Short mmCIF file of C-alpha atoms in Angstrom, two decimals:
data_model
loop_
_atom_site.label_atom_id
_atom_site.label_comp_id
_atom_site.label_asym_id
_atom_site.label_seq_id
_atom_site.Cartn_x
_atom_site.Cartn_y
_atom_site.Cartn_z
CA UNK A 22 6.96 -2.75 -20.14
CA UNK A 23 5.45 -5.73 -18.54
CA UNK A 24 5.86 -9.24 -19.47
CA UNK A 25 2.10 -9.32 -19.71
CA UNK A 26 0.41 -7.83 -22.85
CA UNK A 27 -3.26 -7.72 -20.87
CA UNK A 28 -5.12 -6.48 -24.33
CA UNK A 29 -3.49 -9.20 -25.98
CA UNK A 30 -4.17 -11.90 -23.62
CA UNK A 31 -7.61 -11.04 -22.61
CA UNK A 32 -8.16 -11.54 -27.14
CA UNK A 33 -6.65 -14.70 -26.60
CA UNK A 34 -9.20 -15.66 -24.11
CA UNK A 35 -12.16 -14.55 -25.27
CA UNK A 36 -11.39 -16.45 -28.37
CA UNK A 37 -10.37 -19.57 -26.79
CA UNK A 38 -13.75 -19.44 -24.48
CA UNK A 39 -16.28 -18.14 -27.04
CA UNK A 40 -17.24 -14.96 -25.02
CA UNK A 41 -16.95 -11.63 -25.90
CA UNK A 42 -14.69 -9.56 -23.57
CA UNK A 43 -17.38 -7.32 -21.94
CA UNK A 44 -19.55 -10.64 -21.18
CA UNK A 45 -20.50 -11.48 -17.72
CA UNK A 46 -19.64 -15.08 -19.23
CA UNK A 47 -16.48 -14.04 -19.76
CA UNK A 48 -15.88 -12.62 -16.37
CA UNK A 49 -16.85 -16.06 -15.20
CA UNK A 50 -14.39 -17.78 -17.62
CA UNK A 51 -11.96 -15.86 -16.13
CA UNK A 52 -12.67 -16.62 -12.36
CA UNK A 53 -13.00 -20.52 -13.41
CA UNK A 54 -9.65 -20.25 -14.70
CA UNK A 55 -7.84 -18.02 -12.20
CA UNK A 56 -4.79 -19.93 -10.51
CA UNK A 57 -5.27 -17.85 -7.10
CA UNK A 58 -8.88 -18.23 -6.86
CA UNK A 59 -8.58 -20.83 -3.48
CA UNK A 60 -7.16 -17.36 -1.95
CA UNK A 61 -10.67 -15.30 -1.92
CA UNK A 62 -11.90 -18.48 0.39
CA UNK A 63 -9.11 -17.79 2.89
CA UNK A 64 -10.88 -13.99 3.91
CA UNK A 65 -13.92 -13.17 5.12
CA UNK A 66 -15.91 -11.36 2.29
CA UNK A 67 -18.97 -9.40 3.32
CA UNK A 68 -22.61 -9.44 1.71
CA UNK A 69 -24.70 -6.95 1.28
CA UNK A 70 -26.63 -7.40 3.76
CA UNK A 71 -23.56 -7.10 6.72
CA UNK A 72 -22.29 -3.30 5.05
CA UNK A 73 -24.01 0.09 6.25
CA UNK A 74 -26.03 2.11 4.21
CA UNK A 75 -26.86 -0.34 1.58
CA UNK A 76 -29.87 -0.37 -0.06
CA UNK A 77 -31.46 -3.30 -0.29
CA UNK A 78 -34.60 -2.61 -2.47
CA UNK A 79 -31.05 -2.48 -5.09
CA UNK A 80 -29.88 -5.54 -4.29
CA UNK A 81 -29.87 -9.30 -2.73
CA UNK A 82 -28.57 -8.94 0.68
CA UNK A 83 -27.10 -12.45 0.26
CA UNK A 84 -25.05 -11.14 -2.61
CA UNK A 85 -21.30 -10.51 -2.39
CA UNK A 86 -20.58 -7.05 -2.14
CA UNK A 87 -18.12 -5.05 -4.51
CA UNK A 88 -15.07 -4.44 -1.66
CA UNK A 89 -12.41 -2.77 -3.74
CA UNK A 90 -11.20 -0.72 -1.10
CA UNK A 91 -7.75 -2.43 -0.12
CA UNK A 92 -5.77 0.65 -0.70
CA UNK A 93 -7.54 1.86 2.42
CA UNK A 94 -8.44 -1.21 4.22
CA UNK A 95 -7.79 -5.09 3.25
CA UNK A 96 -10.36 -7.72 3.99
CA UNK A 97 -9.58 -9.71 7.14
CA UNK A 98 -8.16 -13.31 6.46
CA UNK A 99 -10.10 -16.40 8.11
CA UNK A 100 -7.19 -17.43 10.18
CA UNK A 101 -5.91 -13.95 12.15
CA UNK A 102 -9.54 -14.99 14.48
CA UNK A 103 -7.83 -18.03 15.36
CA UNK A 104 -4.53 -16.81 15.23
CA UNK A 105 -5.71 -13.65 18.06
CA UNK A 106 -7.64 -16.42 19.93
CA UNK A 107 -4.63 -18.82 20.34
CA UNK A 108 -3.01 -15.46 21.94
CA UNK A 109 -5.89 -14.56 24.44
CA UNK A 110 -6.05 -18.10 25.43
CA UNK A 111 -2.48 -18.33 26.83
CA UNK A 112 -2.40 -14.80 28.32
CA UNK A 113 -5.58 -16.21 30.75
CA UNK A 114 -3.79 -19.86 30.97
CA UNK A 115 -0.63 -18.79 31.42
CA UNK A 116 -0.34 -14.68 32.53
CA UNK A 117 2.91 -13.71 32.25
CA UNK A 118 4.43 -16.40 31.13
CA UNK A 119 3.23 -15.63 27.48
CA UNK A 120 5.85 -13.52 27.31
CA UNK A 121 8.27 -16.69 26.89
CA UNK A 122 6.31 -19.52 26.20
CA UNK A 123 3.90 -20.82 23.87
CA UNK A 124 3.27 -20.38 20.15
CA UNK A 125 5.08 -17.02 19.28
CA UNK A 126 6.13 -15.94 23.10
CA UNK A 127 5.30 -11.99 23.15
CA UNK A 128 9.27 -10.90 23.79
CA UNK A 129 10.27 -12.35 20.58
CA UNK A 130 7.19 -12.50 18.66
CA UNK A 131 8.22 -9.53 16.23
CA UNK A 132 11.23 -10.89 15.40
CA UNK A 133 9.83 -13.98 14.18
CA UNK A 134 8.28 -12.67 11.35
CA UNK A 135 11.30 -10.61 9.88
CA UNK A 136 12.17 -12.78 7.29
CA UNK A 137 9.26 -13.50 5.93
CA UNK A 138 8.42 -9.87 5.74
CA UNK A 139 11.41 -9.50 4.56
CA UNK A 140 10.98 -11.86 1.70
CA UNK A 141 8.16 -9.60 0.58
CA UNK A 142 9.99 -6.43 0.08
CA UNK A 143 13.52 -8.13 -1.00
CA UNK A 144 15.23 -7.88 2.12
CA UNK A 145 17.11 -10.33 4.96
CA UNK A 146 15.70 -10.41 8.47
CA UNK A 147 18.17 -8.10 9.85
CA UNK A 148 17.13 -5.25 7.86
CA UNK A 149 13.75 -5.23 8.85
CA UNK A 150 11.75 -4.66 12.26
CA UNK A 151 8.08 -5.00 12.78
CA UNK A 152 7.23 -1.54 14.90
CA UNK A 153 5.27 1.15 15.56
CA UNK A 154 2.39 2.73 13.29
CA UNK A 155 3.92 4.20 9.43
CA UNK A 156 4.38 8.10 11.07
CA UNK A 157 6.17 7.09 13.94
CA UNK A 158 8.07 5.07 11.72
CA UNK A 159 8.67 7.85 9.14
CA UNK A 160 10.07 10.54 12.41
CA UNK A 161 12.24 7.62 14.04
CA UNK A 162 14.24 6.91 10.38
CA UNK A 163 14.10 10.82 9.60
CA UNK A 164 15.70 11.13 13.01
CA UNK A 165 18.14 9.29 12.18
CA UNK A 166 18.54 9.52 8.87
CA UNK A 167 18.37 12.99 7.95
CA UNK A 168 21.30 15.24 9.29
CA UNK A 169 21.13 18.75 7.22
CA UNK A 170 23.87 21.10 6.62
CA UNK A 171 23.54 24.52 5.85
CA UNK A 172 24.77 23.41 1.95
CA UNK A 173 22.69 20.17 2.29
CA UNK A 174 19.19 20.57 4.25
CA UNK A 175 16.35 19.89 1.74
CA UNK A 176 14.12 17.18 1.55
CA UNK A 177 12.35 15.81 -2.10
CA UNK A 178 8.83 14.50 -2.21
CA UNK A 179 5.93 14.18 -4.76
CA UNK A 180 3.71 17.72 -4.33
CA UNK A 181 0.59 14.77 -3.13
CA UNK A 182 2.51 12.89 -0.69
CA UNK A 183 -0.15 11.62 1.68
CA UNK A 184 -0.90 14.29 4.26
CA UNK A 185 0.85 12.45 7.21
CA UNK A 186 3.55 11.86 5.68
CA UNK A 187 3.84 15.80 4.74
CA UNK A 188 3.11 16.81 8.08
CA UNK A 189 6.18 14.52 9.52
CA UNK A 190 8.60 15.83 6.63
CA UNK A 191 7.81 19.45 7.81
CA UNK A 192 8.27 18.72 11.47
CA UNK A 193 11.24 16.86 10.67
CA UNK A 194 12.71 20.12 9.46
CA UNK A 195 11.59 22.55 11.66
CA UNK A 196 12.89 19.85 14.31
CA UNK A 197 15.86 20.83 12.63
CA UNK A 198 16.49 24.22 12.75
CA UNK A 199 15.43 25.13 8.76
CA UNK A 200 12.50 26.08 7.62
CA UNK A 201 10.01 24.28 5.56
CA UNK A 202 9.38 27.12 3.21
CA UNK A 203 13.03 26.35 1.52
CA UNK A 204 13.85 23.30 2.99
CA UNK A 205 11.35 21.29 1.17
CA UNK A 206 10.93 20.57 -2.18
CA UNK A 207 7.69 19.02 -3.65
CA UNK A 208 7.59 18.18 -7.41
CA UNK A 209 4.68 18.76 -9.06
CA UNK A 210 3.53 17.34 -12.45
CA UNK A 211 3.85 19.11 -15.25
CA UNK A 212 0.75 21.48 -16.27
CA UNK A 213 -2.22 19.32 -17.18
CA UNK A 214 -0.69 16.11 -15.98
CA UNK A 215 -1.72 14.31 -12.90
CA UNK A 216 1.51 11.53 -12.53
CA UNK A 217 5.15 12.60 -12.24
CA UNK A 218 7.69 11.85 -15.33
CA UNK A 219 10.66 9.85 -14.17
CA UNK A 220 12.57 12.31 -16.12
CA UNK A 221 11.27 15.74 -14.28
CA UNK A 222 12.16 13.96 -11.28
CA UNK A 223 15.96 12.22 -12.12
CA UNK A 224 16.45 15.83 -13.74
CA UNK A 225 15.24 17.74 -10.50
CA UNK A 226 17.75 15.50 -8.51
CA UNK A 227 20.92 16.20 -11.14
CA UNK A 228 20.48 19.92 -10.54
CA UNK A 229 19.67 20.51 -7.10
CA UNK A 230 21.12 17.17 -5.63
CA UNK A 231 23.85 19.14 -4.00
CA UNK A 232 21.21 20.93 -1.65
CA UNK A 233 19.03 17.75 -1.18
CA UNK A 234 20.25 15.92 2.15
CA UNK A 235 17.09 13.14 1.99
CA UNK A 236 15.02 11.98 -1.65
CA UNK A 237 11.56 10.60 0.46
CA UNK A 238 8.88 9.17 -2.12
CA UNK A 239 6.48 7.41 -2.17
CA UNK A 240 6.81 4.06 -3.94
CA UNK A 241 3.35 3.88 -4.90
CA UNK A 242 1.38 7.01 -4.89
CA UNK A 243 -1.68 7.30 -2.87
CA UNK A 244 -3.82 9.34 -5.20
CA UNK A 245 -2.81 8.45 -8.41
CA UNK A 246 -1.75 4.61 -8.54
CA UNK A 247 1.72 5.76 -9.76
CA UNK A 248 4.61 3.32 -9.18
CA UNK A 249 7.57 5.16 -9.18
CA UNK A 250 11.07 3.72 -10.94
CA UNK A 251 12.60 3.04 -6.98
CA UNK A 252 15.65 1.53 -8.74
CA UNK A 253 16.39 4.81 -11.07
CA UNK A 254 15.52 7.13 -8.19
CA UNK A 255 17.56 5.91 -5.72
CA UNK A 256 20.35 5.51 -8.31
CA UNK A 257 20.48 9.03 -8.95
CA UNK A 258 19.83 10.38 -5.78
CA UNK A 259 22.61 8.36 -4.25
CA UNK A 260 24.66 9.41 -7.27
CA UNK A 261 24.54 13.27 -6.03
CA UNK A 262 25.20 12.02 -2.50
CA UNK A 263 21.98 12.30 -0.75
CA UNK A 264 20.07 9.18 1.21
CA UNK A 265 17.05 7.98 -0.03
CA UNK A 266 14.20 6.30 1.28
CA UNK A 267 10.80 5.04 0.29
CA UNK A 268 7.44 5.45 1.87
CA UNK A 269 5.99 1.95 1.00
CA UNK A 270 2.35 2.20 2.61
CA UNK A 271 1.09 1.37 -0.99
CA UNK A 272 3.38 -0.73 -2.15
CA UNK A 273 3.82 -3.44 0.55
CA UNK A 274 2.47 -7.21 -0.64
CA UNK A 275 0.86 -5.19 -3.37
CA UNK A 276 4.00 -5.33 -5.90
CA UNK A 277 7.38 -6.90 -5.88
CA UNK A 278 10.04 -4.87 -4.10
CA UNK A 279 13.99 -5.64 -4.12
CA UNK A 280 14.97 -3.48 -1.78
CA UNK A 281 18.66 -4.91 -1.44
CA UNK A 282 19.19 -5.29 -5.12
CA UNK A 283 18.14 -1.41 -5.41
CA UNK A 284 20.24 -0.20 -2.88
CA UNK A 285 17.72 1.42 -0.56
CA UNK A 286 18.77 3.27 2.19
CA UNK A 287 15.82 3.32 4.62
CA UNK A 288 12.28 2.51 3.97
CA UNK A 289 8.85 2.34 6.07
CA UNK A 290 5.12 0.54 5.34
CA UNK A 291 2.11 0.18 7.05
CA UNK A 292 0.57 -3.53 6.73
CA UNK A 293 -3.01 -2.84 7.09
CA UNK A 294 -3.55 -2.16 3.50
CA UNK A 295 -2.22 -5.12 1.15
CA UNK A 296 -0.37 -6.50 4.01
CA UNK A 297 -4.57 -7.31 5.39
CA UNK A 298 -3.58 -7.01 9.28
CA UNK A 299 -6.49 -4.98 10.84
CA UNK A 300 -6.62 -1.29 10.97
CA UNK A 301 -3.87 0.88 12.51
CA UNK A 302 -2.21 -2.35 11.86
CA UNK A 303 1.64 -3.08 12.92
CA UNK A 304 4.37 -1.14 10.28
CA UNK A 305 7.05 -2.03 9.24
CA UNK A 306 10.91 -0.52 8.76
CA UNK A 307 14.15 -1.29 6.17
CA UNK A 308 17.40 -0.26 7.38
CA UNK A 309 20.05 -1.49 4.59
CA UNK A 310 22.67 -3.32 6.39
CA UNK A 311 25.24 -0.74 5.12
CA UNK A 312 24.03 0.92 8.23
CA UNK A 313 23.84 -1.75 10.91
CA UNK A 314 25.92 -0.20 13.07
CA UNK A 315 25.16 3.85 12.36
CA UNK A 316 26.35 6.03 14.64
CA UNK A 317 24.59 9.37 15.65
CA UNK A 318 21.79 10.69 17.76
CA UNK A 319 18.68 9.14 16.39
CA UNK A 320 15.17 7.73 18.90
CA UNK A 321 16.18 5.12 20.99
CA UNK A 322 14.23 2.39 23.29
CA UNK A 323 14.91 0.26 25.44
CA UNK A 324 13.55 -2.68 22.74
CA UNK A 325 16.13 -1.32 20.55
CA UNK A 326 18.57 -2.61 23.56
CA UNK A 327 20.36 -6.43 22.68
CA UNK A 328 18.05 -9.07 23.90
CA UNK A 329 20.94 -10.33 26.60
CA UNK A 330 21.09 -6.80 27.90
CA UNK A 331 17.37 -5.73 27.95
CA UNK A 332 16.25 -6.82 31.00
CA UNK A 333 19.44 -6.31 33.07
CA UNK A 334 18.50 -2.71 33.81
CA UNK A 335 21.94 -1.31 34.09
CA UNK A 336 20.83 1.46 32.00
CA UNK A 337 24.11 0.89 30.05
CA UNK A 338 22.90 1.41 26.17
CA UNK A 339 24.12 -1.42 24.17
CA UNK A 340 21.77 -1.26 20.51
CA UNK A 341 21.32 -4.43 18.48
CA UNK A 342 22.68 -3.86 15.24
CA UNK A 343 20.76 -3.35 12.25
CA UNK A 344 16.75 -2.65 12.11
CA UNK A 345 16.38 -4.48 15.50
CA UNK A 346 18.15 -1.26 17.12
CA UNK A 347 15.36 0.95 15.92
CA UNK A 348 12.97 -0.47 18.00
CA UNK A 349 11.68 2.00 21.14
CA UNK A 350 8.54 -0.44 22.82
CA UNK A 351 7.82 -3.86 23.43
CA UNK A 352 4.99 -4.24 19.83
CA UNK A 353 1.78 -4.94 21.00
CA UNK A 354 1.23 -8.52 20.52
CA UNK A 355 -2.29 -8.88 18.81
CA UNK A 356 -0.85 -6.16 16.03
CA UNK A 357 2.06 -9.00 15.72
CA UNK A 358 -0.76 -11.72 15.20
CA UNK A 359 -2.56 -9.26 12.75
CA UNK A 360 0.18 -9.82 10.85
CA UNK A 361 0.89 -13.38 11.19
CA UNK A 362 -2.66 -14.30 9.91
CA UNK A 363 -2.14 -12.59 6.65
CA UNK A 364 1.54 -14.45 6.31
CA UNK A 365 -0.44 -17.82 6.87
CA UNK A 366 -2.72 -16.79 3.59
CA UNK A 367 0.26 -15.34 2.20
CA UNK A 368 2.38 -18.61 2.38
CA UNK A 369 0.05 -20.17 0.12
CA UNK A 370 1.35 -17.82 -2.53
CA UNK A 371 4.05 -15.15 -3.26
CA UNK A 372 4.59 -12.10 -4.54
CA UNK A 373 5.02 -13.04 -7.61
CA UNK A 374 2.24 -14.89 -8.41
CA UNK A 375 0.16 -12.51 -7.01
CA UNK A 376 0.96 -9.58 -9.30
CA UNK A 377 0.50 -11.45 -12.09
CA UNK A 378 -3.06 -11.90 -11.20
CA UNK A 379 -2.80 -8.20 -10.27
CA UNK A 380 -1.52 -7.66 -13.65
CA UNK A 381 -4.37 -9.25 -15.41
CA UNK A 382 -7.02 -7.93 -12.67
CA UNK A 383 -6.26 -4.67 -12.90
CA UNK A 384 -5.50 -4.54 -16.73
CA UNK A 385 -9.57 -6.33 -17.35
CA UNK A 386 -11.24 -3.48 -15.50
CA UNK A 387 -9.10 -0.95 -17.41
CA UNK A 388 -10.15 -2.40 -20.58
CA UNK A 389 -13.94 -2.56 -19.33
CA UNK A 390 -13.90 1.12 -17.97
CA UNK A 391 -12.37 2.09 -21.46
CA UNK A 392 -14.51 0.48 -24.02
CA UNK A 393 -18.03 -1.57 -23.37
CA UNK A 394 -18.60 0.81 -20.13
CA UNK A 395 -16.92 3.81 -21.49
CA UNK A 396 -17.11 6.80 -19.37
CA UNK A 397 -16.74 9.75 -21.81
CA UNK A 398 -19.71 9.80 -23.64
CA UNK A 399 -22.25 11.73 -21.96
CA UNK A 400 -22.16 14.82 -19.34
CA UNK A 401 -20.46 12.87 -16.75
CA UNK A 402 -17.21 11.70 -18.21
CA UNK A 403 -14.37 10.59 -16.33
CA UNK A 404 -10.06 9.88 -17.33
CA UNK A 405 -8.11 7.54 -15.53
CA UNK A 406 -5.29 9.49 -13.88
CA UNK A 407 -3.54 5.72 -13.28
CA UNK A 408 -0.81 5.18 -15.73
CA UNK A 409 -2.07 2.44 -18.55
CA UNK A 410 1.63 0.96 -18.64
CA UNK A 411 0.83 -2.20 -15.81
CA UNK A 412 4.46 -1.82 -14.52
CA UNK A 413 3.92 2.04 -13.45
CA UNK A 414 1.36 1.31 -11.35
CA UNK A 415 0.09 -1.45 -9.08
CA UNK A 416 -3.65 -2.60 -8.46
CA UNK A 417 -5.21 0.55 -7.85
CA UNK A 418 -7.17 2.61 -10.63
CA UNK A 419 -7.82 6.09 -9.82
CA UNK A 420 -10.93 7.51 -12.06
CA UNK A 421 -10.87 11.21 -12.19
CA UNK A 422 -14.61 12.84 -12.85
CA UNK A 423 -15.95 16.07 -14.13
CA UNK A 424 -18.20 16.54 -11.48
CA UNK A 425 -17.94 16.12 -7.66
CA UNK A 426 -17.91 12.49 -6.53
CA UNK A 427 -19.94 12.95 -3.40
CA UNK A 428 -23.39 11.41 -5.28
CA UNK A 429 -22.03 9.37 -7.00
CA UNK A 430 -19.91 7.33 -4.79
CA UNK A 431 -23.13 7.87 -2.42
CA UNK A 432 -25.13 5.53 -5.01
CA UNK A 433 -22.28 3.04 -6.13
CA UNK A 434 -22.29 2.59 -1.77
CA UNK A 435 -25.95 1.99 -2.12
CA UNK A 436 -25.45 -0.89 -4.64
CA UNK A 437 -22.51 -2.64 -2.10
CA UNK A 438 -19.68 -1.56 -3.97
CA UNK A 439 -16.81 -0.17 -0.95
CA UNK A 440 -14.45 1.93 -2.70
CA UNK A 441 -12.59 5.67 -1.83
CA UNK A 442 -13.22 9.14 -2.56
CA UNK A 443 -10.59 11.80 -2.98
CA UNK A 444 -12.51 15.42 -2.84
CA UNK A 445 -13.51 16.62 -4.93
CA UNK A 446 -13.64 14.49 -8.03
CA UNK A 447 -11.08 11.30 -7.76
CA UNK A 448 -12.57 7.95 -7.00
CA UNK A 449 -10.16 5.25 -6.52
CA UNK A 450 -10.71 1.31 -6.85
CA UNK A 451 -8.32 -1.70 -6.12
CA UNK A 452 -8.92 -5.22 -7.26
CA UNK A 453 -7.30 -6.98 -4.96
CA UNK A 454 -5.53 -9.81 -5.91
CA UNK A 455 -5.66 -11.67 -2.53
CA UNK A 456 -9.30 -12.38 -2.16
CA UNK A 457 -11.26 -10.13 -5.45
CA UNK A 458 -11.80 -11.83 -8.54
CA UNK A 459 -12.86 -10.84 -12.25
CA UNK A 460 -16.74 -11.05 -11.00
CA UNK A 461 -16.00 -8.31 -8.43
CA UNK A 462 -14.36 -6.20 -11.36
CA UNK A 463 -17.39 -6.82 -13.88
CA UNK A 464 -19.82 -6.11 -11.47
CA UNK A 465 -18.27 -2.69 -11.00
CA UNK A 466 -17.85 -1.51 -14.06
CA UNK A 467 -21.33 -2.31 -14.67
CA UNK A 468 -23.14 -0.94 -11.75
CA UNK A 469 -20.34 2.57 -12.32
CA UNK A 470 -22.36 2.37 -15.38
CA UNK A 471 -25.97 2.72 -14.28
CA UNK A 472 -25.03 5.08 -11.52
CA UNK A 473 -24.06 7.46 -14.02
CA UNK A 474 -26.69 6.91 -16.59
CA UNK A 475 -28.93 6.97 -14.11
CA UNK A 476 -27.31 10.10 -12.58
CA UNK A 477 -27.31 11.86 -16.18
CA UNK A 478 -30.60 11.49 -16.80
CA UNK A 479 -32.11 12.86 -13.55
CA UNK A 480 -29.56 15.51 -13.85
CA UNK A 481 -28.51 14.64 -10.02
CA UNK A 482 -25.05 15.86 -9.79
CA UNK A 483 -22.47 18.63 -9.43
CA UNK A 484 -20.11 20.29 -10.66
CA UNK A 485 -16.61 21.19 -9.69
#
């Protein structure tokens, strides 16, 4: 359980302050008091006025918006402008020569970063290389990593892994030789559940583990917020003799990982989500140092080639060990600085500190969804599908609805509030504890509110 009891504290709080929970006093007690607060300065945060299809007869265009949309798409910090600039300027000063002078010369520029990315998910810089876009990433480790047998060719995944990673697990196995149809297991919840028990899944593992050549999850689930036990998992699928590795797109900067001290074998992120660096952003790759010097046919580059040996053209294939050997192209350089800009916000902080804001963040708009703004009374009605226990899940709420989501989300985007639909009925929010604050969170719940009394009583919606 976590070490914060939210309902507890948020008592605690209210009491100390004089305001009643579901107070927009309260919400501003709790931004005046919030230790990461500076952080929200360090992003550019967009008004009402700037976002498409707002309606401003609803609203002050000089307003905030509501942007709870980082499981999709983080804000952009201040700095990656200056950051990208600093980079244009020396390619038209100095041409080539960027490639080995300057402020983070392009040849080594990925590098650089390793170890404070690998800070972030509990890793040392040799484990980790800055590459590629997340399904690339996924087919070179699969490559690599996943060798079936005619006793061991299956791969286990959630039955809602995100569609492109589904689509690379297939290929992977029809790349293969074996066919998807029996190749590829993909645990469902059980009947009337949306999340996945750990127990279904370290049970599933114990009986078929002998048949299951690669365990592939997803650390955090896309649709449902779940954070899966990575530790247990891996445990037990290593126990049975199969590799595992973790599909971190929704995890990454979002919660603490400890990818050494669990054992990992492979893992793979995107960074445009919580890791705020620009869409299609740079991704990222693990490679436990166990396997720094793995053998076997696998995608190779010639940026996977020892630095001393890259550029003398012998075409004589000499790897760097570890993650670094993983690496097929030169990265393109402003996806590097992408990056960089959110580590200069993120230095300012740490994982840590950020998910216990995330913690409390997420925890207050649970509480205000459940009881002032309670969703359940009327003909729309709506169940969070995001486990309640903090530590099973990370910032993101997922609100399932009895109806289709299409008008609805249509109206909360009319009132400035970003957030993401799942057809036909999910609608998923993340407080983002970078840049949102407790005001973003109250604002929402409030405005979710009207929309659907509003909604109910013009008898403008659907059903599913």
């Amino acid at each position: 359980m976590s070490t914060i009891n939210v309902p507890q504290l948020l008592t605690q709080l209210s009491l100390a302050s004089g305001y009643a929970i579901e107070s927009r006093s309260f919400a501003h007690y709790l931004n005046e008091n919030d230790k990461l607060k500076y952080l929200r300065y360090e992003f550019h945060y967009p008004k009402m006025g700037t976002l498409p299809q707002v309606d401003l007869s609803l609203v002050n265009s000089e307003d905030d918006a509501i942007y709870l949309c980082g499981n999709s798409l983080c804000l952009m910090p201040r700095i990656t402008r200056d950051v990208m600039n600093q980079q244009f300027d020396k390619w038209s000063q100095m041409g080539w020569f960027g490639h080995i002078a300057g402020n983070y010369p392009w040849t080594i520029c990925d590098e650089e970063i390793c170890e404070e990315i690998g800070s972030i998910v509990g890793a040392e810089a040799s484990e980790i290389a800055m590459m590629n876009g997340l399904t690339v990433n996924i087919h070179a480790l699969l490559t690599a990593f996943y060798k079936p047998t005619e006793q061991r060719h299956k791969i286990l995944l959630e039955s809602r892994a995100f569609s492109s990673t589904h689509y690379a697990i297939e290929s992977q196995i029809r790349l293969k030789g074996f066919d998807a149809k029996t190749s590829m297991i993909c645990l469902n919840p059980r009947v009337g559940e949306e999340c996945l028990r750990i127990e279904d899944i370290l049970d599933l593992i114990e009986t078929e583990g002998d048949s299951i050549a690669v365990v592939f999850f997803s650390g955090i689930q896309y649709y449902t917020g779940q954070f899966f036990d990575i530790e247990r998992i891996t445990r037990a699928g290593q126990a049975q003799g199969c590799l595992v590795g973790w599909d971190l797109a929704h995890a990454f900067a979002n919660v603490p990982l400890h990818l050494d001290l669990w054992n990992v074998d492979f893992a793979c992120w995107c960074t445009y989500k919580y890791g705020c660096s620009g869409a299609g952003g740079l991704a990222g790759i693990y490679v436990n140092k166990r396997f720094e010097k793995m053998e076997g046919d696998r995608l190779v580059g010639w940026w996977g080639q020892k630095f001393g040996a890259r550029f003398l053209m012998n075409n004589e294939l000499d790897l760097s060990l570890g993650a670094s050997g993983f690496r097929l192209s030169m990265p393109p350089m402003m996806l590097v600085m992408g990056v960089i800009g959110f580590l200069e916000v993120y230095k300012k902080t740490s994982i840590e500190e950020a998910r216990k804001k995330s913690i409390v963040l997420t925890g207050y708009l649970q509480h205000l969804l459940t009881h002032r703004f309670t969703l359940n009374a009327g003909k729309i009605s709506c169940n969070l599908i995001t486990p309640t226990d903090p530590e099973q899940r990370g910032c993101q709420l997922s609100l399932k609805f009895n109806v289709d989501v299409s008008t609805i989300w249509l109206e909360l985007t009319k009132r400035g509030v970003v957030c993401d639909k799942r057809f036909p009925n999910v609608i998923r929010v993340a407080p983002v504890h970078y840049y949102n604050n407790f005001m973003d969170v109250w604002r929402f719940a409030h405005v979710l509110k009207d929309v659907i009394l509003g909604l109910e009583q013009n008898g403008q919606f659907d059903g599913i």
